[in-house]
Amino acid sequence: MSDHHSASTPLPVCIIGAGPAGLSAARALKRLGIEYDQYERHCDVGGIWDLNNPGTPMYESAHFISSRKTSGFFDFPMPRTYPDYPGNRQILEYTRSFAAAYGLRDTIRFNCAVTDVQQDGREWLVGLDDGTVHRYRAVLCATGVTWSPRIPKHKGEFAGEIRHSSTYRSPLEFRGRRVLIVGLGNSGADIACDAAANAEAAFVSIRRGYHLIPKHIFGIPSDELAHGGPQLPLWLQRPFFKATLRMIQGDLTKYGLPKPDHKLFESHPLLNSQLIHYLQHGDVAIRTDIEALEGSRVRFTDGRTEEVDLILYATGYDWEIPYAAQFFSWNEGRPDLYLSVFNRAHHNLFGLGYIEINSSAYTLFDHISNLLAQYLHDQDHNPDRAAEFDRLIAADRPKLNGGINFLASARHRSYVDAHAYHSYLATLRKRLGWQNLTPGQFDGIRVDQQISEVLG
C-alpha cells in the first residue's frame, strides 16, 4: 500500500479519468492548491474524443451537437477559426490544448487503470492495474458513461452482421451494403446520414417520433438562439420554437417520421440538419420497431420486411462505474447523486459527468468542479461550512427539471434543465458564501501565459 502524506498534511484527492470532466476537476483543484493524483487508462487526454482510445463511441464524421460559442471550458474559448459545430479532431485538439495551457498533464499517470476502490473509514483505497494501492481523502469518478454498449434482443435469428454503433468508425464501412440503423438519438441520426450517402440501401428503425431540431435556425446555431436571448417562460418558449420548426421543416410525418408522443423539450434534443435532406431524397427510409429477425430479412411491427446485411444498434449505453459500483445507489441504471455529483451515502465519493442536460457539458463541468473544489477546500479551512453542505448532500432533493415533464424513461431519470440547474447552483453559492466562476480566475495557474511572460 502506498501512502504519500504525513500526519500534518491532508491526503490527496484521486481523479479517475482524463477526459473533459476529469480535466475540469483537475484545474479547479489546482487553483485552490488541493493536492491530487489523476489516473488515465489511455495514453493521452481527451476521453471519447480520441478515436484511438479503445472502446470510444466516436466516429470519423462526429461533430459537437452544441455550438462553438456556447461550448468549451470556462474562460478558455474555442478558437475563432473553428466552425459553428467543431468536428471530433478539433475537439480533441482543443481539449489537449486546455490540458497543456494549465499544466494538467504533469499530474496525470497515463496507461494506468484503476481496478478497485474500497472505503476505509473516512478514507479511500484505490487499487491500480500495477497491483499497487493508494490512500486518498476523496475519489472523483470521471470515466464517462459511453463505454458499455447496450444491445437489445430481438426474436429470431439474423444471417448478417450485428454490431453496436460503438464499433463504427468510417462511412466506408457501409459501401455496397444494405444497412439498418436501430435507434435515432444524435449518434444514430449522424450514422444514418453516413449510411444514406454511402450504403446500397439505408433504413432507420425507431420506436417513437422525435422533435428534430436543425443545427441552425435563421442562420444562427440553435443553442445560441435558445440560450443567448432573454429567457421566455416555458409556455411561451415551446409554441415559439414549435411554430418556428414547422415553418422551417414542414410536416415531417410525410417522410415516415412518426408524430412525437411528447412535447418539445421533454426529451433529449435531436439536433441534425442532414437527416431531412436524405429523407427528402429517398436515400434513407424510416421503419418501425423490429418485430423479428428472419435470416437475411428483418420484419417490422407494421408488417413490412427489408433485406439487410448489417444491423447497427445505436441504442445507447449502460452507465457503469465498475471499479466502485457497490458504493453507488442505482435507480434504473442511473446513480442517485446530489446535483448528479455528490454521493449521498459515502463521504467524499463523487461522480462528474453522470448527468443528462439540455446544454453543452464542458462549461457545466467547470461550474460543478468549482463547487466541488470549494467544498473540499472547506473541509480543511472551514469545516462548519463543509458540514452544512454535508447536510444538504444527505437530505436536499431539489427539482431541477425547470417545469419540464421529461419522458418517463431510464435515460431521462437523471435529466436536468440547464437553466434550473445553474440557478440552483447560484442559490447554493450564495447560501454557502462560495465563489462563482469569474474571468481571469484561473490565470494564476495558466502555464502558457507564464511562459509568455518569461519569454517576453
PDB file of C-alpha atoms in Angstrom, residues 116-403:
ATOM      1  CA  ASP A 116     -10.773  -1.207  -7.499  1.00  0.00           C
ATOM      2  CA  VAL A 117     -11.944   1.371  -4.979  1.00  0.00           C
ATOM      3  CA  GLN A 118     -12.576   0.475  -1.341  1.00  0.00           C
ATOM      4  CA  GLN A 119     -13.660   2.538   1.626  1.00  0.00           C
ATOM      5  CA  ASP A 120     -11.570   2.562   4.793  1.00  0.00           C
ATOM      6  CA  GLY A 121     -13.395   4.638   7.370  1.00  0.00           C
ATOM      7  CA  ARG A 122     -13.397   8.207   6.065  1.00  0.00           C
ATOM      8  CA  GLU A 123     -10.655   7.423   3.573  1.00  0.00           C
ATOM      9  CA  TRP A 124     -10.475   5.620   0.238  1.00  0.00           C
ATOM     10  CA  LEU A 125      -8.158   2.926  -1.019  1.00  0.00           C
ATOM     11  CA  VAL A 126      -7.595   2.959  -4.786  1.00  0.00           C
ATOM     12  CA  GLY A 127      -6.120  -0.105  -6.471  1.00  0.00           C
ATOM     13  CA  LEU A 128      -4.276   0.222  -9.777  1.00  0.00           C
ATOM     14  CA  ASP A 129      -3.613  -2.298 -12.505  1.00  0.00           C
ATOM     15  CA  ASP A 130       0.045  -2.450 -11.494  1.00  0.00           C
ATOM     16  CA  GLY A 131      -1.025  -4.020  -8.204  1.00  0.00           C
ATOM     17  CA  THR A 132      -0.349  -1.001  -6.003  1.00  0.00           C
ATOM     18  CA  VAL A 133      -2.904   0.518  -3.640  1.00  0.00           C
ATOM     19  CA  HIS A 134      -3.014   4.220  -2.746  1.00  0.00           C
ATOM     20  CA  ARG A 135      -4.855   6.038   0.021  1.00  0.00           C
ATOM     21  CA  TYR A 136      -6.935   9.180  -0.671  1.00  0.00           C
ATOM     22  CA  ARG A 137      -9.221  11.566   1.145  1.00  0.00           C
ATOM     23  CA  ALA A 138     -11.661  11.629  -1.776  1.00  0.00           C
ATOM     24  CA  VAL A 139     -12.288   9.875  -5.074  1.00  0.00           C
ATOM     25  CA  LEU A 140     -13.705  11.601  -8.129  1.00  0.00           C
ATOM     26  CA  CYS A 141     -15.033   9.227 -10.784  1.00  0.00           C
ATOM     27  CA  ALA A 142     -14.836  10.918 -14.193  1.00  0.00           C
ATOM     28  CA  THR A 143     -14.677   7.958 -16.537  1.00  0.00           C
ATOM     29  CA  GLY A 144     -17.812   8.727 -18.532  1.00  0.00           C
ATOM     30  CA  VAL A 145     -21.000   6.948 -19.474  1.00  0.00           C
ATOM     31  CA  THR A 146     -20.441   5.716 -23.039  1.00  0.00           C
ATOM     32  CA  TRP A 147     -18.203   2.687 -22.537  1.00  0.00           C
ATOM     33  CA  SER A 148     -20.732  -0.135 -22.025  1.00  0.00           C
ATOM     34  CA  PRO A 149     -22.817  -0.618 -25.192  1.00  0.00           C
ATOM     35  CA  ARG A 150     -26.445  -1.643 -24.825  1.00  0.00           C
ATOM     36  CA  ILE A 151     -27.722  -4.107 -27.444  1.00  0.00           C
ATOM     37  CA  PRO A 152     -31.381  -5.174 -27.289  1.00  0.00           C
ATOM     38  CA  LYS A 153     -32.511  -8.720 -28.030  1.00  0.00           C
ATOM     39  CA  HIS A 154     -34.996  -9.488 -30.800  1.00  0.00           C
ATOM     40  CA  LYS A 155     -36.824 -12.657 -31.728  1.00  0.00           C
ATOM     41  CA  GLY A 156     -35.399 -14.871 -34.402  1.00  0.00           C
ATOM     42  CA  GLU A 157     -32.006 -15.316 -35.998  1.00  0.00           C
ATOM     43  CA  PHE A 158     -30.154 -12.948 -38.298  1.00  0.00           C
ATOM     44  CA  ALA A 159     -27.868 -14.193 -41.068  1.00  0.00           C
ATOM     45  CA  GLY A 160     -25.941 -10.951 -41.449  1.00  0.00           C
ATOM     46  CA  GLU A 161     -23.731  -8.886 -39.186  1.00  0.00           C
ATOM     47  CA  ILE A 162     -24.926  -7.316 -35.935  1.00  0.00           C
ATOM     48  CA  ARG A 163     -22.881  -4.557 -34.304  1.00  0.00           C
ATOM     49  CA  HIS A 164     -23.268  -1.706 -31.882  1.00  0.00           C
ATOM     50  CA  SER A 165     -22.596   1.841 -33.049  1.00  0.00           C
ATOM     51  CA  SER A 166     -19.641   1.994 -30.654  1.00  0.00           C
ATOM     52  CA  THR A 167     -17.731  -0.156 -33.170  1.00  0.00           C
ATOM     53  CA  TYR A 168     -18.489   2.181 -36.070  1.00  0.00           C
ATOM     54  CA  ARG A 169     -15.752   4.478 -37.370  1.00  0.00           C
ATOM     55  CA  SER A 170     -15.888   5.217 -41.103  1.00  0.00           C
ATOM     56  CA  PRO A 171     -18.650   5.748 -43.688  1.00  0.00           C
ATOM     57  CA  LEU A 172     -16.650   3.459 -45.962  1.00  0.00           C
ATOM     58  CA  GLU A 173     -17.869   0.551 -43.825  1.00  0.00           C
ATOM     59  CA  PHE A 174     -21.275   0.957 -45.469  1.00  0.00           C
ATOM     60  CA  ARG A 175     -20.164   0.744 -49.099  1.00  0.00           C
ATOM     61  CA  GLY A 176     -22.150  -1.844 -51.054  1.00  0.00           C
ATOM     62  CA  ARG A 177     -24.206  -2.886 -48.019  1.00  0.00           C
ATOM     63  CA  ARG A 178     -27.851  -2.771 -47.022  1.00  0.00           C
ATOM     64  CA  VAL A 179     -27.790  -1.171 -43.600  1.00  0.00           C
ATOM     65  CA  LEU A 180     -30.352  -0.922 -40.814  1.00  0.00           C
ATOM     66  CA  ILE A 181     -29.643   1.603 -38.064  1.00  0.00           C
ATOM     67  CA  VAL A 182     -31.652   0.895 -34.913  1.00  0.00           C
ATOM     68  CA  GLY A 183     -32.284   3.993 -32.813  1.00  0.00           C
ATOM     69  CA  LEU A 184     -32.424   7.674 -33.587  1.00  0.00           C
ATOM     70  CA  GLY A 185     -30.512   9.554 -30.950  1.00  0.00           C
ATOM     71  CA  ASN A 186     -27.963  12.090 -32.100  1.00  0.00           C
ATOM     72  CA  SER A 187     -25.374   9.436 -32.932  1.00  0.00           C
ATOM     73  CA  GLY A 188     -27.963   7.283 -34.674  1.00  0.00           C
ATOM     74  CA  ALA A 189     -29.065  10.221 -36.822  1.00  0.00           C
ATOM     75  CA  ASP A 190     -25.456  11.075 -37.732  1.00  0.00           C
ATOM     76  CA  ILE A 191     -24.643   7.498 -38.644  1.00  0.00           C
ATOM     77  CA  ALA A 192     -27.882   7.148 -40.617  1.00  0.00           C
ATOM     78  CA  CYS A 193     -26.741  10.104 -42.727  1.00  0.00           C
ATOM     79  CA  ASP A 194     -23.388   8.396 -43.332  1.00  0.00           C
ATOM     80  CA  ALA A 195     -25.266   5.273 -44.402  1.00  0.00           C
ATOM     81  CA  ALA A 196     -27.597   7.277 -46.643  1.00  0.00           C
ATOM     82  CA  ALA A 197     -24.628   8.728 -48.519  1.00  0.00           C
ATOM     83  CA  ASN A 198     -22.635   5.502 -48.804  1.00  0.00           C
ATOM     84  CA  ALA A 199     -24.736   2.345 -48.440  1.00  0.00           C
ATOM     85  CA  GLU A 200     -26.570   0.486 -51.171  1.00  0.00           C
ATOM     86  CA  ALA A 201     -29.713   0.948 -49.063  1.00  0.00           C
ATOM     87  CA  ALA A 202     -30.219   2.570 -45.668  1.00  0.00           C
ATOM     88  CA  PHE A 203     -33.051   2.232 -43.151  1.00  0.00           C
ATOM     89  CA  VAL A 204     -33.636   3.520 -39.625  1.00  0.00           C
ATOM     90  CA  SER A 205     -35.813   1.604 -37.177  1.00  0.00           C
ATOM     91  CA  ILE A 206     -37.408   3.763 -34.495  1.00  0.00           C
ATOM     92  CA  ARG A 207     -39.962   3.195 -31.752  1.00  0.00           C
ATOM     93  CA  ARG A 208     -41.254   6.751 -31.330  1.00  0.00           C
ATOM     94  CA  GLY A 209     -41.340  10.117 -33.008  1.00  0.00           C
ATOM     95  CA  TYR A 210     -38.816  12.846 -32.301  1.00  0.00           C
ATOM     96  CA  HIS A 211     -38.698  16.603 -32.455  1.00  0.00           C
ATOM     97  CA  LEU A 212     -35.930  17.211 -34.967  1.00  0.00           C
ATOM     98  CA  ILE A 213     -34.084  20.481 -34.385  1.00  0.00           C
ATOM     99  CA  PRO A 214     -31.820  21.838 -37.151  1.00  0.00           C
ATOM    100  CA  LYS A 215     -28.335  22.944 -36.152  1.00  0.00           C
ATOM    101  CA  HIS A 216     -29.043  26.434 -37.441  1.00  0.00           C
ATOM    102  CA  ILE A 217     -32.233  28.482 -37.194  1.00  0.00           C
ATOM    103  CA  PHE A 218     -32.264  31.693 -39.238  1.00  0.00           C
ATOM    104  CA  GLY A 219     -28.525  31.184 -39.750  1.00  0.00           C
ATOM    105  CA  ILE A 220     -27.813  31.123 -36.015  1.00  0.00           C
ATOM    106  CA  PRO A 221     -26.723  27.977 -34.133  1.00  0.00           C
ATOM    107  CA  SER A 222     -29.834  26.646 -32.423  1.00  0.00           C
ATOM    108  CA  ASP A 223     -28.389  26.634 -28.919  1.00  0.00           C
ATOM    109  CA  GLU A 224     -27.201  30.225 -29.305  1.00  0.00           C
ATOM    110  CA  LEU A 225     -30.723  31.203 -30.259  1.00  0.00           C
ATOM    111  CA  ALA A 226     -32.195  29.257 -27.332  1.00  0.00           C
ATOM    112  CA  HIS A 227     -29.790  30.431 -24.638  1.00  0.00           C
ATOM    113  CA  GLY A 228     -28.481  33.763 -25.875  1.00  0.00           C
ATOM    114  CA  GLY A 229     -31.575  35.895 -25.513  1.00  0.00           C
ATOM    115  CA  PRO A 230     -33.976  36.621 -22.675  1.00  0.00           C
ATOM    116  CA  GLN A 231     -35.391  33.514 -21.062  1.00  0.00           C
ATOM    117  CA  LEU A 232     -39.030  33.156 -22.001  1.00  0.00           C
ATOM    118  CA  PRO A 233     -41.360  31.150 -19.764  1.00  0.00           C
ATOM    119  CA  LEU A 234     -41.872  27.603 -20.993  1.00  0.00           C
ATOM    120  CA  TRP A 235     -45.483  28.285 -22.023  1.00  0.00           C
ATOM    121  CA  LEU A 236     -44.181  30.933 -24.473  1.00  0.00           C
ATOM    122  CA  GLN A 237     -40.912  29.251 -25.420  1.00  0.00           C
ATOM    123  CA  ARG A 238     -42.476  25.965 -26.529  1.00  0.00           C
ATOM    124  CA  PRO A 239     -45.064  27.346 -29.036  1.00  0.00           C
ATOM    125  CA  PHE A 240     -42.488  29.798 -30.421  1.00  0.00           C
ATOM    126  CA  PHE A 241     -39.952  27.069 -31.219  1.00  0.00           C
ATOM    127  CA  LYS A 242     -42.643  24.651 -32.378  1.00  0.00           C
ATOM    128  CA  ALA A 243     -44.021  27.193 -34.843  1.00  0.00           C
ATOM    129  CA  THR A 244     -40.507  28.063 -36.000  1.00  0.00           C
ATOM    130  CA  LEU A 245     -39.635  24.410 -36.620  1.00  0.00           C
ATOM    131  CA  ARG A 246     -42.888  23.828 -38.503  1.00  0.00           C
ATOM    132  CA  MET A 247     -42.186  26.841 -40.710  1.00  0.00           C
ATOM    133  CA  ILE A 248     -38.636  25.685 -41.474  1.00  0.00           C
ATOM    134  CA  GLN A 249     -39.214  21.937 -41.797  1.00  0.00           C
ATOM    135  CA  GLY A 250     -42.851  21.434 -42.671  1.00  0.00           C
ATOM    136  CA  ASP A 251     -44.675  18.240 -41.699  1.00  0.00           C
ATOM    137  CA  LEU A 252     -42.048  15.566 -41.066  1.00  0.00           C
ATOM    138  CA  THR A 253     -44.566  12.728 -40.934  1.00  0.00           C
ATOM    139  CA  LYS A 254     -44.669  12.708 -44.733  1.00  0.00           C
ATOM    140  CA  TYR A 255     -41.108  11.374 -44.652  1.00  0.00           C
ATOM    141  CA  GLY A 256     -42.112   8.463 -42.436  1.00  0.00           C
ATOM    142  CA  LEU A 257     -41.168  10.005 -39.097  1.00  0.00           C
ATOM    143  CA  PRO A 258     -43.926   9.328 -36.545  1.00  0.00           C
ATOM    144  CA  LYS A 259     -45.536  12.242 -34.799  1.00  0.00           C
ATOM    145  CA  PRO A 260     -43.782  12.715 -31.431  1.00  0.00           C
ATOM    146  CA  ASP A 261     -45.658  11.317 -28.435  1.00  0.00           C
ATOM    147  CA  HIS A 262     -44.197  14.016 -26.192  1.00  0.00           C
ATOM    148  CA  LYS A 263     -43.970  17.783 -26.153  1.00  0.00           C
ATOM    149  CA  LEU A 264     -40.989  19.755 -27.392  1.00  0.00           C
ATOM    150  CA  PHE A 265     -38.128  19.858 -24.832  1.00  0.00           C
ATOM    151  CA  GLU A 266     -39.446  16.803 -22.929  1.00  0.00           C
ATOM    152  CA  SER A 267     -36.794  14.566 -24.445  1.00  0.00           C
ATOM    153  CA  HIS A 268     -33.107  14.862 -25.211  1.00  0.00           C
ATOM    154  CA  PRO A 269     -32.908  17.145 -28.276  1.00  0.00           C
ATOM    155  CA  LEU A 270     -32.283  15.501 -31.629  1.00  0.00           C
ATOM    156  CA  LEU A 271     -30.052  18.040 -33.355  1.00  0.00           C
ATOM    157  CA  ASN A 272     -29.499  17.277 -37.021  1.00  0.00           C
ATOM    158  CA  SER A 273     -29.781  19.203 -40.281  1.00  0.00           C
ATOM    159  CA  GLN A 274     -28.865  16.458 -42.749  1.00  0.00           C
ATOM    160  CA  LEU A 275     -31.380  13.716 -41.978  1.00  0.00           C
ATOM    161  CA  ILE A 276     -34.330  15.552 -43.512  1.00  0.00           C
ATOM    162  CA  HIS A 277     -32.284  16.125 -46.666  1.00  0.00           C
ATOM    163  CA  TYR A 278     -31.625  12.405 -47.056  1.00  0.00           C
ATOM    164  CA  LEU A 279     -35.234  11.518 -46.256  1.00  0.00           C
ATOM    165  CA  GLN A 280     -36.428  14.012 -48.867  1.00  0.00           C
ATOM    166  CA  HIS A 281     -34.204  12.401 -51.468  1.00  0.00           C
ATOM    167  CA  GLY A 282     -35.073   8.817 -50.569  1.00  0.00           C
ATOM    168  CA  ASP A 283     -31.529   7.920 -49.586  1.00  0.00           C
ATOM    169  CA  VAL A 284     -32.690   6.650 -46.193  1.00  0.00           C
ATOM    170  CA  ALA A 285     -36.093   5.317 -45.111  1.00  0.00           C
ATOM    171  CA  ILE A 286     -37.779   5.202 -41.722  1.00  0.00           C
ATOM    172  CA  ARG A 287     -39.077   1.885 -40.427  1.00  0.00           C
ATOM    173  CA  THR A 288     -40.965   0.941 -37.280  1.00  0.00           C
ATOM    174  CA  ASP A 289     -39.627  -1.109 -34.382  1.00  0.00           C
ATOM    175  CA  ILE A 290     -38.219  -4.574 -35.101  1.00  0.00           C
ATOM    176  CA  GLU A 291     -40.685  -7.427 -34.684  1.00  0.00           C
ATOM    177  CA  ALA A 292     -38.359 -10.304 -35.568  1.00  0.00           C
ATOM    178  CA  LEU A 293     -35.171 -11.284 -37.367  1.00  0.00           C
ATOM    179  CA  GLU A 294     -35.739 -13.762 -40.186  1.00  0.00           C
ATOM    180  CA  GLY A 295     -32.478 -14.831 -41.746  1.00  0.00           C
ATOM    181  CA  SER A 296     -31.410 -12.124 -44.156  1.00  0.00           C
ATOM    182  CA  ARG A 297     -34.625 -10.156 -43.608  1.00  0.00           C
ATOM    183  CA  VAL A 298     -35.917  -8.017 -40.773  1.00  0.00           C
ATOM    184  CA  ARG A 299     -39.637  -7.887 -40.001  1.00  0.00           C
ATOM    185  CA  PHE A 300     -41.000  -4.697 -38.510  1.00  0.00           C
ATOM    186  CA  THR A 301     -44.027  -4.182 -36.277  1.00  0.00           C
ATOM    187  CA  ASP A 302     -46.090  -2.735 -39.141  1.00  0.00           C
ATOM    188  CA  GLY A 303     -45.628  -5.972 -41.137  1.00  0.00           C
ATOM    189  CA  ARG A 304     -43.071  -4.676 -43.614  1.00  0.00           C
ATOM    190  CA  THR A 305     -39.807  -6.519 -44.170  1.00  0.00           C
ATOM    191  CA  GLU A 306     -36.441  -5.460 -45.517  1.00  0.00           C
ATOM    192  CA  GLU A 307     -33.451  -7.452 -46.645  1.00  0.00           C
ATOM    193  CA  VAL A 308     -30.334  -6.161 -44.897  1.00  0.00           C
ATOM    194  CA  ASP A 309     -26.858  -7.480 -44.253  1.00  0.00           C
ATOM    195  CA  LEU A 310     -25.805  -5.161 -41.425  1.00  0.00           C
ATOM    196  CA  ILE A 311     -27.752  -4.178 -38.313  1.00  0.00           C
ATOM    197  CA  LEU A 312     -26.109  -1.376 -36.376  1.00  0.00           C
ATOM    198  CA  TYR A 313     -27.610  -0.731 -32.954  1.00  0.00           C
ATOM    199  CA  ALA A 314     -27.407   2.956 -31.991  1.00  0.00           C
ATOM    200  CA  THR A 315     -29.224   2.114 -28.783  1.00  0.00           C
ATOM    201  CA  GLY A 316     -27.104   3.858 -26.192  1.00  0.00           C
ATOM    202  CA  TYR A 317     -25.030   2.729 -23.260  1.00  0.00           C
ATOM    203  CA  ASP A 318     -25.386   1.351 -19.782  1.00  0.00           C
ATOM    204  CA  TRP A 319     -23.926   3.676 -17.193  1.00  0.00           C
ATOM    205  CA  GLU A 320     -21.271   1.918 -15.200  1.00  0.00           C
ATOM    206  CA  ILE A 321     -18.636   2.736 -12.600  1.00  0.00           C
ATOM    207  CA  PRO A 322     -17.153  -0.768 -12.474  1.00  0.00           C
ATOM    208  CA  TYR A 323     -14.323  -0.054 -10.041  1.00  0.00           C
ATOM    209  CA  ALA A 324     -16.686   1.429  -7.397  1.00  0.00           C
ATOM    210  CA  ALA A 325     -20.187   0.299  -8.362  1.00  0.00           C
ATOM    211  CA  GLN A 326     -21.026  -1.054  -4.917  1.00  0.00           C
ATOM    212  CA  PHE A 327     -20.754   2.407  -3.368  1.00  0.00           C
ATOM    213  CA  PHE A 328     -23.402   3.967  -5.589  1.00  0.00           C
ATOM    214  CA  SER A 329     -27.167   3.649  -5.218  1.00  0.00           C
ATOM    215  CA  TRP A 330     -28.608   2.904  -8.661  1.00  0.00           C
ATOM    216  CA  ASN A 331     -32.102   3.708  -9.945  1.00  0.00           C
ATOM    217  CA  GLU A 332     -32.933   2.268 -13.378  1.00  0.00           C
ATOM    218  CA  GLY A 333     -29.291   2.351 -14.348  1.00  0.00           C
ATOM    219  CA  ARG A 334     -28.608   5.852 -13.024  1.00  0.00           C
ATOM    220  CA  PRO A 335     -26.675   6.663  -9.823  1.00  0.00           C
ATOM    221  CA  ASP A 336     -28.529   8.642  -7.151  1.00  0.00           C
ATOM    222  CA  LEU A 337     -26.223  11.626  -6.635  1.00  0.00           C
ATOM    223  CA  TYR A 338     -26.913  15.029  -5.136  1.00  0.00           C
ATOM    224  CA  LEU A 339     -26.795  17.517  -8.022  1.00  0.00           C
ATOM    225  CA  SER A 340     -25.750  14.475 -10.107  1.00  0.00           C
ATOM    226  CA  VAL A 341     -22.326  14.675  -8.468  1.00  0.00           C
ATOM    227  CA  PHE A 342     -22.173  14.055  -4.693  1.00  0.00           C
ATOM    228  CA  ASN A 343     -22.670  10.568  -3.268  1.00  0.00           C
ATOM    229  CA  ARG A 344     -25.304  10.772  -0.521  1.00  0.00           C
ATOM    230  CA  ALA A 345     -24.224   7.696   1.423  1.00  0.00           C
ATOM    231  CA  HIS A 346     -20.446   7.682   1.110  1.00  0.00           C
ATOM    232  CA  HIS A 347     -18.442  10.720   2.118  1.00  0.00           C
ATOM    233  CA  ASN A 348     -16.110  12.212  -0.484  1.00  0.00           C
ATOM    234  CA  LEU A 349     -17.056   9.903  -3.330  1.00  0.00           C
ATOM    235  CA  PHE A 350     -18.080  11.913  -6.383  1.00  0.00           C
ATOM    236  CA  GLY A 351     -19.181  11.322  -9.955  1.00  0.00           C
ATOM    237  CA  LEU A 352     -18.548  14.031 -12.534  1.00  0.00           C
ATOM    238  CA  GLY A 353     -20.238  13.539 -15.899  1.00  0.00           C
ATOM    239  CA  TYR A 354     -23.119  11.330 -14.746  1.00  0.00           C
ATOM    240  CA  ILE A 355     -25.755  13.769 -15.898  1.00  0.00           C
ATOM    241  CA  GLU A 356     -28.052  14.342 -18.858  1.00  0.00           C
ATOM    242  CA  ILE A 357     -28.707  18.005 -19.569  1.00  0.00           C
ATOM    243  CA  ASN A 358     -30.123  20.116 -22.385  1.00  0.00           C
ATOM    244  CA  SER A 359     -26.978  22.189 -22.857  1.00  0.00           C
ATOM    245  CA  SER A 360     -23.266  21.796 -23.505  1.00  0.00           C
ATOM    246  CA  ALA A 361     -21.306  19.850 -20.920  1.00  0.00           C
ATOM    247  CA  TYR A 362     -17.852  21.411 -20.718  1.00  0.00           C
ATOM    248  CA  THR A 363     -18.801  24.684 -19.028  1.00  0.00           C
ATOM    249  CA  LEU A 364     -21.230  22.775 -16.823  1.00  0.00           C
ATOM    250  CA  PHE A 365     -18.345  20.572 -15.669  1.00  0.00           C
ATOM    251  CA  ASP A 366     -16.461  23.717 -14.686  1.00  0.00           C
ATOM    252  CA  HIS A 367     -19.336  25.058 -12.590  1.00  0.00           C
ATOM    253  CA  ILE A 368     -19.631  21.709 -10.826  1.00  0.00           C
ATOM    254  CA  SER A 369     -15.862  21.409 -10.337  1.00  0.00           C
ATOM    255  CA  ASN A 370     -15.846  24.908  -8.870  1.00  0.00           C
ATOM    256  CA  LEU A 371     -18.410  23.846  -6.279  1.00  0.00           C
ATOM    257  CA  LEU A 372     -16.687  20.553  -5.558  1.00  0.00           C
ATOM    258  CA  ALA A 373     -13.253  22.131  -5.107  1.00  0.00           C
ATOM    259  CA  GLN A 374     -14.547  24.744  -2.649  1.00  0.00           C
ATOM    260  CA  TYR A 375     -16.306  22.008  -0.675  1.00  0.00           C
ATOM    261  CA  LEU A 376     -13.046  20.036  -0.399  1.00  0.00           C
ATOM    262  CA  HIS A 377     -11.167  23.214   0.477  1.00  0.00           C
ATOM    263  CA  ASP A 378     -13.673  23.955   3.244  1.00  0.00           C
ATOM    264  CA  GLN A 379     -13.133  20.526   4.771  1.00  0.00           C
ATOM    265  CA  ASP A 380      -9.667  21.776   5.756  1.00  0.00           C
ATOM    266  CA  HIS A 381     -10.261  25.514   6.179  1.00  0.00           C
ATOM    267  CA  ASN A 382     -13.956  25.974   7.044  1.00  0.00           C
ATOM    268  CA  PRO A 383     -15.267  22.683   8.464  1.00  0.00           C
ATOM    269  CA  ASP A 384     -18.539  24.220   9.688  1.00  0.00           C
ATOM    270  CA  ARG A 385     -19.448  25.264   6.157  1.00  0.00           C
ATOM    271  CA  ALA A 386     -18.400  21.884   4.791  1.00  0.00           C
ATOM    272  CA  ALA A 387     -20.632  20.234   7.404  1.00  0.00           C
ATOM    273  CA  GLU A 388     -23.555  22.386   6.277  1.00  0.00           C
ATOM    274  CA  PHE A 389     -23.035  21.150   2.736  1.00  0.00           C
ATOM    275  CA  ASP A 390     -22.804  17.575   4.050  1.00  0.00           C
ATOM    276  CA  ARG A 391     -26.319  18.012   5.424  1.00  0.00           C
ATOM    277  CA  LEU A 392     -27.523  19.225   2.039  1.00  0.00           C
ATOM    278  CA  ILE A 393     -25.919  16.257   0.297  1.00  0.00           C
ATOM    279  CA  ALA A 394     -27.792  13.887   2.589  1.00  0.00           C
ATOM    280  CA  ALA A 395     -31.246  15.465   2.561  1.00  0.00           C
ATOM    281  CA  ASP A 396     -31.679  18.117  -0.150  1.00  0.00           C
ATOM    282  CA  ARG A 397     -33.622  16.957  -3.211  1.00  0.00           C
ATOM    283  CA  PRO A 398     -34.271  19.986  -5.407  1.00  0.00           C
ATOM    284  CA  LYS A 399     -36.420  19.825  -8.514  1.00  0.00           C
ATOM    285  CA  LEU A 400     -34.151  20.600 -11.420  1.00  0.00           C
ATOM    286  CA  ASN A 401     -36.486  19.979 -14.355  1.00  0.00           C
ATOM    287  CA  GLY A 402     -37.306  23.649 -14.907  1.00  0.00           C
ATOM    288  CA  GLY A 403     -41.003  22.819 -15.106  1.00  0.00           C
TER     289      GLY A 403
END
